[in-house]
mmCIF file of C-alpha atoms and ligand atoms in Angstrom:
data_model
loop_
_atom_site.group_PDB
_atom_site.id
_atom_site.type_symbol
_atom_site.label_atom_id
_atom_site.label_comp_id
_atom_site.label_asym_id
_atom_site.label_seq_id
_atom_site.Cartn_x
_atom_site.Cartn_y
_atom_site.Cartn_z
ATOM 1 C CA MET X 1 -19.027 -73.407 7.690
ATOM 2 C CA LEU X 2 -15.412 -72.883 8.601
ATOM 3 C CA PRO X 3 -14.680 -69.911 6.306
ATOM 4 C CA PHE X 4 -17.900 -68.210 7.441
ATOM 5 C CA SER X 5 -17.197 -68.664 11.145
ATOM 6 C CA ARG X 6 -13.577 -67.648 10.622
ATOM 7 C CA SER X 7 -14.612 -64.475 8.853
ATOM 8 C CA PHE X 8 -17.333 -63.908 11.454
ATOM 9 C CA THR X 9 -14.716 -64.254 14.225
ATOM 10 C CA PHE X 10 -12.404 -61.819 12.397
ATOM 11 C CA ALA X 11 -15.345 -59.423 11.989
ATOM 12 C CA VAL X 12 -16.115 -59.608 15.753
ATOM 13 C CA MET X 13 -12.463 -59.161 16.541
ATOM 14 C CA ALA X 14 -12.266 -56.182 14.235
ATOM 15 C CA LEU X 15 -15.371 -54.662 15.960
ATOM 16 C CA VAL X 16 -13.900 -55.264 19.449
ATOM 17 C CA ALA X 17 -10.588 -53.705 18.267
ATOM 18 C CA ALA X 18 -12.442 -50.756 16.753
ATOM 19 C CA SER X 19 -14.466 -50.127 19.899
ATOM 20 C CA ILE X 20 -11.291 -50.300 22.019
ATOM 21 C CA ASP X 21 -9.668 -47.897 19.568
ATOM 22 C CA SER X 22 -12.486 -45.432 19.788
ATOM 23 C CA ALA X 23 -12.613 -45.656 23.571
ATOM 24 C CA GLN X 24 -8.927 -44.911 23.681
ATOM 25 C CA ALA X 25 -9.316 -42.129 21.140
ATOM 26 C CA GLU X 26 -11.921 -40.604 23.425
ATOM 27 C CA ARG X 27 -9.678 -40.740 26.478
ATOM 28 C CA ALA X 28 -5.970 -40.903 25.674
ATOM 29 C CA PRO X 29 -3.710 -41.424 28.669
ATOM 30 C CA PHE X 30 -2.902 -38.180 30.556
ATOM 31 C CA SER X 31 0.275 -36.544 29.253
ATOM 32 C CA PRO X 32 2.029 -33.963 31.470
ATOM 33 C CA GLU X 33 3.398 -32.443 28.186
ATOM 34 C CA LYS X 34 6.900 -32.190 29.455
ATOM 35 C CA LEU X 35 9.897 -31.895 27.086
ATOM 36 C CA ASP X 36 13.348 -33.443 27.253
ATOM 37 C CA PHE X 37 14.815 -30.115 28.309
ATOM 38 C CA ARG X 38 13.991 -27.504 30.944
ATOM 39 C CA VAL X 39 14.450 -23.734 30.871
ATOM 40 C CA ARG X 40 15.401 -21.540 33.789
ATOM 41 C CA PHE X 41 13.971 -17.975 33.810
ATOM 42 C CA LYS X 42 13.007 -15.395 36.453
ATOM 43 C CA ASN X 43 12.928 -17.590 39.597
ATOM 44 C CA GLU X 44 11.358 -20.545 37.896
ATOM 45 C CA VAL X 45 12.273 -23.713 35.920
ATOM 46 C CA SER X 46 9.913 -25.179 33.414
ATOM 47 C CA GLY X 47 10.073 -28.246 31.233
ATOM 48 C CA TYR X 48 6.540 -27.923 29.919
ATOM 49 C CA ARG X 49 5.577 -27.524 26.299
ATOM 50 C CA VAL X 50 3.947 -24.176 27.057
ATOM 51 C CA LEU X 51 3.945 -21.713 29.919
ATOM 52 C CA GLY X 52 2.681 -18.173 30.515
ATOM 53 C CA VAL X 53 5.359 -15.688 31.533
ATOM 54 C CA TYR X 54 4.555 -12.159 32.905
ATOM 55 C CA LEU X 55 6.973 -9.249 32.415
ATOM 56 C CA VAL X 56 6.751 -5.499 32.768
ATOM 57 C CA PRO X 57 7.640 -3.329 29.700
ATOM 58 C CA LYS X 58 11.383 -3.422 28.954
ATOM 59 C CA GLU X 59 12.030 -6.070 31.575
ATOM 60 C CA GLU X 60 14.994 -8.274 30.763
ATOM 61 C CA LEU X 61 14.130 -11.994 30.342
ATOM 62 C CA LYS X 62 17.124 -14.335 30.736
ATOM 63 C CA LEU X 63 16.666 -17.887 29.463
ATOM 64 C CA GLU X 64 19.065 -20.663 30.514
ATOM 65 C CA MET X 65 18.762 -24.194 29.190
ATOM 66 C CA GLU X 66 19.038 -27.060 31.668
ATOM 67 C CA ASP X 67 20.118 -30.012 29.652
ATOM 68 C CA GLY X 68 23.815 -30.428 30.561
ATOM 69 C CA GLY X 69 24.843 -28.403 27.521
ATOM 70 C CA LYS X 70 24.484 -31.305 25.118
ATOM 71 C CA LYS X 71 21.940 -29.908 22.657
ATOM 72 C CA THR X 72 21.533 -26.776 20.487
ATOM 73 C CA TYR X 73 18.553 -24.499 20.304
ATOM 74 C CA ALA X 74 16.896 -21.945 18.072
ATOM 75 C CA VAL X 75 15.205 -19.181 20.107
ATOM 76 C CA THR X 76 12.781 -16.887 18.345
ATOM 77 C CA GLY X 77 10.177 -14.347 19.244
ATOM 78 C CA VAL X 78 7.322 -12.500 17.540
ATOM 79 C CA ALA X 79 8.670 -9.223 18.855
ATOM 80 C CA GLY X 80 12.304 -9.832 17.998
ATOM 81 C CA SER X 81 14.431 -12.863 18.800
ATOM 82 C CA PRO X 82 16.266 -13.263 22.049
ATOM 83 C CA ARG X 83 20.060 -12.598 21.845
ATOM 84 C CA ARG X 84 22.354 -15.510 22.554
ATOM 85 C CA ILE X 85 24.785 -14.460 25.230
ATOM 86 C CA SER X 86 26.652 -17.801 25.710
ATOM 87 C CA ARG X 87 26.080 -21.457 25.140
ATOM 88 C CA GLY X 88 22.561 -22.349 26.343
ATOM 89 C CA ARG X 89 21.808 -18.769 27.476
ATOM 90 C CA TRP X 90 19.677 -16.094 25.847
ATOM 91 C CA GLN X 91 18.461 -12.658 26.810
ATOM 92 C CA TRP X 92 15.493 -10.709 25.571
ATOM 93 C CA THR X 93 14.045 -7.324 26.363
ATOM 94 C CA ALA X 94 10.271 -7.106 26.634
ATOM 95 C CA PRO X 95 8.515 -4.652 24.301
ATOM 96 C CA THR X 96 7.045 -1.428 25.749
ATOM 97 C CA ARG X 97 3.485 -2.131 24.594
ATOM 98 C CA PRO X 98 1.411 -4.490 26.732
ATOM 99 C CA GLY X 99 0.206 -7.593 25.028
ATOM 100 C CA LEU X 100 1.102 -11.223 24.171
ATOM 101 C CA TYR X 101 4.568 -11.887 22.587
ATOM 102 C CA PRO X 102 5.239 -15.612 22.379
ATOM 103 C CA VAL X 103 8.863 -16.781 22.485
ATOM 104 C CA THR X 104 9.661 -20.298 21.090
ATOM 105 C CA ILE X 105 12.634 -22.444 21.956
ATOM 106 C CA THR X 106 13.341 -25.256 19.511
ATOM 107 C CA GLN X 107 15.713 -28.062 20.375
ATOM 108 C CA ASN X 108 17.409 -28.544 17.006
ATOM 109 C CA GLU X 109 18.318 -32.242 17.430
ATOM 110 C CA THR X 110 14.800 -33.445 18.341
ATOM 111 C CA GLY X 111 12.606 -30.653 16.943
ATOM 112 C CA GLN X 112 10.881 -30.310 20.354
ATOM 113 C CA VAL X 113 9.458 -26.829 20.842
ATOM 114 C CA MET X 114 8.733 -24.948 24.011
ATOM 115 C CA THR X 115 6.483 -21.886 23.789
ATOM 116 C CA LEU X 116 6.659 -19.209 26.399
ATOM 117 C CA ASN X 117 3.509 -17.162 26.167
ATOM 118 C CA VAL X 118 5.042 -13.896 27.324
ATOM 119 C CA PHE X 119 2.537 -11.270 28.451
ATOM 120 C CA VAL X 120 3.839 -7.787 28.816
ATOM 121 C CA VAL X 121 1.697 -6.333 31.599
ATOM 122 C CA VAL X 122 0.359 -2.827 32.190
ATOM 123 C CA PRO X 123 2.581 -1.373 34.933
ATOM 124 C CA ILE X 124 0.777 -1.165 38.291
ATOM 125 C CA ASP X 125 1.428 2.643 38.457
ATOM 126 C CA SER X 126 -1.154 2.988 35.631
ATOM 127 C CA VAL X 127 -3.831 2.151 38.208
ATOM 128 C CA LYS X 128 -5.351 5.491 39.232
ATOM 129 C CA ASN X 129 -7.993 5.946 41.880
ATOM 130 C CA GLN X 130 -8.223 2.151 42.148
ATOM 131 C CA MET X 131 -9.307 1.942 38.484
ATOM 132 C CA LEU X 132 -7.490 0.896 35.258
ATOM 133 C CA ASN X 133 -8.999 1.844 31.871
ATOM 134 C CA GLY X 134 -12.505 1.750 33.382
ATOM 135 C CA TYR X 135 -11.955 -1.560 35.193
ATOM 136 C CA ARG X 136 -12.345 -1.586 38.944
ATOM 137 C CA ILE X 137 -9.108 -2.784 40.613
ATOM 138 C CA GLY X 138 -9.376 -1.677 44.244
ATOM 139 C CA ASP X 139 -6.536 -1.028 46.711
ATOM 140 C CA TYR X 140 -3.148 -2.665 46.074
ATOM 141 C CA PHE X 141 -1.223 -0.129 48.101
ATOM 142 C CA TRP X 142 -2.300 -0.814 51.690
ATOM 143 C CA ALA X 143 0.841 -2.750 52.616
ATOM 144 C CA LYS X 144 3.210 -0.757 54.808
ATOM 145 C CA SER X 145 7.007 -0.798 54.170
ATOM 146 C CA TRP X 146 7.404 -3.191 57.119
ATOM 147 C CA ASP X 147 4.849 -5.694 55.720
ATOM 148 C CA ARG X 148 6.081 -8.828 54.092
ATOM 149 C CA PRO X 149 7.029 -8.322 50.385
ATOM 150 C CA ILE X 150 4.319 -10.833 49.309
ATOM 151 C CA TYR X 151 1.696 -8.180 50.233
ATOM 152 C CA ARG X 152 3.177 -5.410 48.069
ATOM 153 C CA ALA X 153 1.365 -4.519 44.788
ATOM 154 C CA PRO X 154 2.086 -6.719 41.866
ATOM 155 C CA PRO X 155 4.415 -5.248 39.161
ATOM 156 C CA GLY X 156 1.648 -4.985 36.637
ATOM 157 C CA MET X 157 -1.563 -6.359 35.225
ATOM 158 C CA ILE X 158 -2.342 -8.548 32.155
ATOM 159 C CA GLU X 159 -4.688 -6.690 29.778
ATOM 160 C CA LEU X 160 -7.331 -9.232 28.857
ATOM 161 C CA THR X 161 -9.321 -9.076 25.671
ATOM 162 C CA PRO X 162 -11.815 -11.815 24.582
ATOM 163 C CA GLU X 163 -9.277 -13.156 22.003
ATOM 164 C CA LEU X 164 -6.765 -13.907 24.781
ATOM 165 C CA LEU X 165 -9.135 -16.039 26.904
ATOM 166 C CA GLY X 166 -8.035 -19.285 25.253
ATOM 167 C CA THR X 167 -4.293 -18.571 25.491
ATOM 168 C CA LYS X 168 -2.481 -21.420 27.253
ATOM 169 C CA VAL X 169 -0.705 -20.483 30.424
ATOM 170 C CA SER X 170 0.498 -24.059 30.890
ATOM 171 C CA PRO X 171 -0.234 -27.317 28.997
ATOM 172 C CA HIS X 172 -3.621 -27.888 30.743
ATOM 173 C CA PHE X 173 -4.865 -24.398 31.708
ATOM 174 C CA THR X 174 -5.922 -21.278 29.803
ATOM 175 C CA LEU X 175 -5.816 -17.661 30.834
ATOM 176 C CA GLY X 176 -9.589 -17.509 30.721
ATOM 177 C CA GLN X 177 -9.933 -20.011 33.556
ATOM 178 C CA PHE X 178 -8.400 -17.542 36.021
ATOM 179 C CA VAL X 179 -10.275 -14.347 35.142
ATOM 180 C CA CYS X 180 -11.852 -12.477 38.060
ATOM 181 C CA LYS X 181 -15.583 -13.129 38.340
ATOM 182 C CA GLN X 182 -16.479 -9.416 38.683
ATOM 183 C CA VAL X 183 -18.935 -8.291 36.060
ATOM 184 C CA SER X 184 -17.472 -5.840 33.537
ATOM 185 C CA ASP X 185 -16.762 -5.098 29.890
ATOM 186 C CA TYR X 186 -13.423 -5.816 28.196
ATOM 187 C CA PRO X 187 -10.633 -5.120 28.557
ATOM 188 C CA LYS X 188 -10.449 -6.733 31.965
ATOM 189 C CA TYR X 189 -7.158 -6.878 33.952
ATOM 190 C CA MET X 190 -5.593 -9.666 35.950
ATOM 191 C CA VAL X 191 -2.501 -11.006 37.586
ATOM 192 C CA LEU X 192 -1.143 -14.461 37.344
ATOM 193 C CA ARG X 193 2.066 -16.022 38.572
ATOM 194 C CA GLU X 194 4.223 -18.592 36.755
ATOM 195 C CA ARG X 195 4.633 -20.662 39.921
ATOM 196 C CA LEU X 196 0.914 -21.161 40.469
ATOM 197 C CA LEU X 197 0.613 -22.750 37.030
ATOM 198 C CA LEU X 198 3.727 -24.967 37.622
ATOM 199 C CA LYS X 199 2.115 -26.023 40.834
ATOM 200 C CA LEU X 200 -1.330 -26.771 39.377
ATOM 201 C CA GLU X 201 0.391 -28.894 36.612
ATOM 202 C CA LEU X 202 2.178 -30.952 39.293
ATOM 203 C CA ILE X 203 -1.037 -31.461 41.231
ATOM 204 C CA LEU X 204 -2.875 -32.430 37.999
ATOM 205 C CA GLN X 205 -0.194 -34.986 37.149
ATOM 206 C CA ALA X 206 -0.401 -36.444 40.673
ATOM 207 C CA VAL X 207 -4.216 -36.643 40.511
ATOM 208 C CA ASN X 208 -4.024 -38.566 37.187
ATOM 209 C CA ALA X 209 -1.255 -40.827 38.597
ATOM 210 C CA GLU X 210 -3.685 -41.777 41.404
ATOM 211 C CA GLY X 211 -6.205 -42.951 38.813
ATOM 212 C CA HIS X 212 -8.442 -39.891 38.589
ATOM 213 C CA ARG X 213 -8.305 -39.164 34.903
ATOM 214 C CA CYS X 214 -8.693 -35.415 34.272
ATOM 215 C CA ASP X 215 -7.424 -32.961 31.647
ATOM 216 C CA THR X 216 -7.611 -29.838 33.727
ATOM 217 C CA PHE X 217 -9.099 -28.626 36.996
ATOM 218 C CA ALA X 218 -12.347 -26.609 37.104
ATOM 219 C CA ILE X 219 -11.431 -23.286 38.805
ATOM 220 C CA LEU X 220 -14.090 -21.842 40.983
ATOM 221 C CA SER X 221 -11.934 -18.771 41.666
ATOM 222 C CA GLY X 222 -8.522 -17.821 40.288
ATOM 223 C CA TYR X 223 -7.494 -14.190 40.186
ATOM 224 C CA ARG X 224 -9.478 -11.666 42.247
ATOM 225 C CA THR X 225 -9.078 -7.943 42.115
ATOM 226 C CA PRO X 226 -8.711 -6.459 45.597
ATOM 227 C CA TRP X 227 -12.074 -4.754 44.951
ATOM 228 C CA TYR X 228 -13.843 -8.058 44.118
ATOM 229 C CA ASN X 229 -12.139 -9.866 46.950
ATOM 230 C CA LYS X 230 -13.362 -7.297 49.402
ATOM 231 C CA SER X 231 -16.925 -7.375 47.866
ATOM 232 C CA ILE X 232 -17.159 -11.121 48.664
ATOM 233 C CA GLY X 233 -16.026 -10.471 52.213
ATOM 234 C CA ASN X 234 -12.642 -12.117 51.965
ATOM 235 C CA VAL X 235 -9.557 -11.189 53.881
ATOM 236 C CA LYS X 236 -7.386 -8.642 52.148
ATOM 237 C CA TYR X 237 -4.197 -10.750 52.193
ATOM 238 C CA SER X 238 -5.841 -13.628 50.170
ATOM 239 C CA ARG X 239 -3.298 -14.925 47.678
ATOM 240 C CA HIS X 240 -5.984 -14.751 44.970
ATOM 241 C CA VAL X 241 -5.359 -10.992 44.850
ATOM 242 C CA TRP X 242 -1.730 -11.576 43.692
ATOM 243 C CA GLY X 243 -2.581 -14.313 41.142
ATOM 244 C CA GLY X 244 -1.027 -16.988 43.369
ATOM 245 C CA ALA X 245 -4.073 -19.010 44.426
ATOM 246 C CA ALA X 246 -6.789 -21.147 42.844
ATOM 247 C CA ASP X 247 -9.939 -22.804 44.212
ATOM 248 C CA ILE X 248 -10.034 -26.101 42.325
ATOM 249 C CA PHE X 249 -12.231 -29.134 41.857
ATOM 250 C CA ILE X 250 -12.402 -32.101 39.477
ATOM 251 C CA ASP X 251 -15.245 -31.857 36.982
ATOM 252 C CA GLU X 252 -14.906 -34.518 34.363
ATOM 253 C CA ASN X 253 -17.749 -36.924 34.778
ATOM 254 C CA PRO X 254 -20.211 -35.372 34.397
ATOM 255 C CA ARG X 255 -18.943 -31.915 33.345
ATOM 256 C CA ASP X 256 -21.603 -29.967 35.130
ATOM 257 C CA GLY X 257 -19.762 -27.257 37.051
ATOM 258 C CA MET X 258 -19.795 -29.383 40.187
ATOM 259 C CA MET X 259 -17.141 -31.568 41.833
ATOM 260 C CA ASP X 260 -17.368 -35.179 40.714
ATOM 261 C CA ASP X 261 -18.119 -38.109 43.056
ATOM 262 C CA ILE X 262 -14.415 -38.907 43.221
ATOM 263 C CA ASN X 263 -14.554 -41.441 46.080
ATOM 264 C CA ARG X 264 -17.544 -43.078 44.309
ATOM 265 C CA ASP X 265 -19.790 -43.276 47.421
ATOM 266 C CA GLY X 266 -22.850 -41.933 45.545
ATOM 267 C CA LYS X 267 -22.606 -38.501 47.328
ATOM 268 C CA ILE X 268 -20.861 -35.244 46.316
ATOM 269 C CA ASN X 269 -19.586 -33.672 49.481
ATOM 270 C CA VAL X 270 -16.518 -32.431 51.286
ATOM 271 C CA GLU X 271 -15.087 -36.008 51.313
ATOM 272 C CA ASP X 272 -14.624 -35.720 47.562
ATOM 273 C CA ALA X 273 -12.678 -32.468 48.135
ATOM 274 C CA GLY X 274 -10.810 -34.485 50.767
ATOM 275 C CA VAL X 275 -9.488 -36.911 48.136
ATOM 276 C CA LEU X 276 -8.007 -34.024 46.250
ATOM 277 C CA TYR X 277 -6.676 -32.508 49.425
ATOM 278 C CA GLU X 278 -4.904 -35.677 50.486
ATOM 279 C CA ILE X 279 -3.227 -36.029 47.043
ATOM 280 C CA VAL X 280 -1.876 -32.484 47.300
ATOM 281 C CA ASP X 281 -0.868 -33.088 50.916
ATOM 282 C CA ARG X 282 1.175 -36.149 49.920
ATOM 283 C CA LEU X 283 2.980 -33.937 47.318
ATOM 284 C CA HIS X 284 4.111 -31.692 50.152
ATOM 285 C CA ARG X 285 6.297 -34.473 51.547
ATOM 286 C CA LYS X 286 8.305 -34.737 48.305
ATOM 287 C CA SER X 287 11.560 -32.860 47.907
ATOM 288 C CA HIS X 288 10.866 -31.699 44.305
ATOM 289 C CA TYR X 289 7.759 -29.990 45.532
ATOM 290 C CA ALA X 290 9.658 -27.638 47.969
ATOM 291 C CA PRO X 291 9.244 -24.505 45.820
ATOM 292 C CA PHE X 292 5.441 -25.053 45.687
ATOM 293 C CA ILE X 293 4.703 -25.409 49.389
ATOM 294 C CA GLY X 294 1.816 -23.139 50.378
ATOM 295 C CA GLY X 295 -1.591 -22.877 51.869
ATOM 296 C CA MET X 296 -4.438 -25.325 51.352
ATOM 297 C CA GLY X 297 -8.021 -25.529 52.597
ATOM 298 C CA LYS X 298 -10.991 -27.743 51.777
ATOM 299 C CA TYR X 299 -14.443 -26.356 51.585
ATOM 300 C CA ARG X 300 -17.954 -27.830 51.928
ATOM 301 C CA LYS X 301 -20.709 -27.474 49.418
ATOM 302 C CA THR X 302 -22.936 -24.410 49.911
ATOM 303 C CA SER X 303 -25.904 -23.035 48.009
ATOM 304 C CA ASN X 304 -23.408 -21.145 45.851
ATOM 305 C CA HIS X 305 -20.869 -23.747 45.010
ATOM 306 C CA GLY X 306 -19.796 -27.335 45.301
ATOM 307 C CA PRO X 307 -17.000 -28.709 47.446
ATOM 308 C CA PHE X 308 -13.533 -27.521 46.418
ATOM 309 C CA VAL X 309 -9.911 -27.206 47.540
ATOM 310 C CA HIS X 310 -7.969 -23.924 47.797
ATOM 311 C CA VAL X 311 -4.258 -24.053 46.916
ATOM 312 C CA ASP X 312 -1.814 -21.212 46.952
ATOM 313 C CA ASN X 313 1.916 -20.373 46.833
ATOM 314 C CA ARG X 314 2.339 -18.459 50.014
ATOM 315 C CA GLY X 315 5.706 -20.110 50.628
ATOM 316 C CA ASN X 316 4.880 -21.767 53.959
ATOM 317 C CA ARG X 317 2.706 -24.739 54.802
ATOM 318 C CA THR X 318 -0.719 -23.610 56.110
ATOM 319 C CA ARG X 319 -3.795 -25.739 56.417
ATOM 320 C CA TRP X 320 -7.437 -24.969 57.139
ATOM 321 C CA GLY X 321 -11.012 -26.119 56.435
ATOM 322 C CA ASP X 322 -13.165 -28.999 57.372
HETATM 323 CA CA1 CA U 401 -18.990 -32.872 37.797
HETATM 324 CA CA1 CA U 402 -18.398 -38.826 47.020
#
C-alpha cells in the first residue's frame, strides 16, 4: 500500500500546490510598478513605468534623470528623439499637431523602460463660444486677473478619440477612466494633470499596503467641462474642471459599480468611504506626500451613486463631508 499512499499523497500535494498557484495567478501581489530610476520633468518627478504628460504644441519638455548619475539611458520618441543636452538631461520639442506621442527612456544597464505618454493638447484659445470642434466646453475665462492662478483656464485640452480611451496615464489608470460624463460624440476633449495621477498612485499603493487589494480605483467623476460641472449644480471652482480632482471608490469584490463593503460589516455606506478617507488622511502626515496635499471629502450613498471619496490637488489641506 505504501507506493499507492505515497503517490496519492504526492497527487494531493500537487493538487494543493496547483490550487495555490492558480489562486496566486488570479491575484498577484499589488505592484506599484516603480522603476529603479526617477525622471524630473515640468514640476513633477516620476519613477513609474508609465505616466501621461500634457504639453501644448511646441512646448519644450526637459527630462532630468534622478539616479545619482550612475547609469546611462537611451531616450527615444515616436515624433523624433529628445536631444541629450548633458549627462542625464534631455530636451524635446512637442510636435505642433495634437495627439499622443510616447517618449521612452531605457536604462541601458538594466533594460528598465519608462514610457511617458505625451499628449500634445489643443491650445485653449481654440475654444470659441465655449465650444471646441462641436464639443461643449463652457466658460474657462471667468477668472479675473486678481484671482488665484489655479482658476485660470488650462493651457489646452486633450483630444479624445475612442482608440485613446485605453491609454495608460499611470500604471493603474487609463485616460478613459477620467472622461467627462457629458453625453456627446467623439472627439471629446478633456484636461488631466500629471500630479493627480501621481497622487492616485500613491493612494492606491497605501490602500493595498493596508490590506485592501485593488488594482485601480473606480472613478465616479474625473474631468468635468465647466459646462457639465455647472449642469450638475457644482461650484465653478471645483478642481474637476482643471483635471485635478477625482471622486474615487474601491470596486473589486464584487465589481458592480458600487463601493465594496471594505470594513466588512455587511453594509455599504459612508463608513466604507471613511476607511478610504482615513488612509488618505494618514498619507497627509508623511513628508513625501507634501506635493500632493489637497482637498478631500467623503460622501454618502444617494439614489444616483454609492459612497465615495473626493480627492484633489488644490495645494492646501481642506476637508469636508460626513
Ligand atoms: Ca463593488
Ligand atoms: Ca461596510
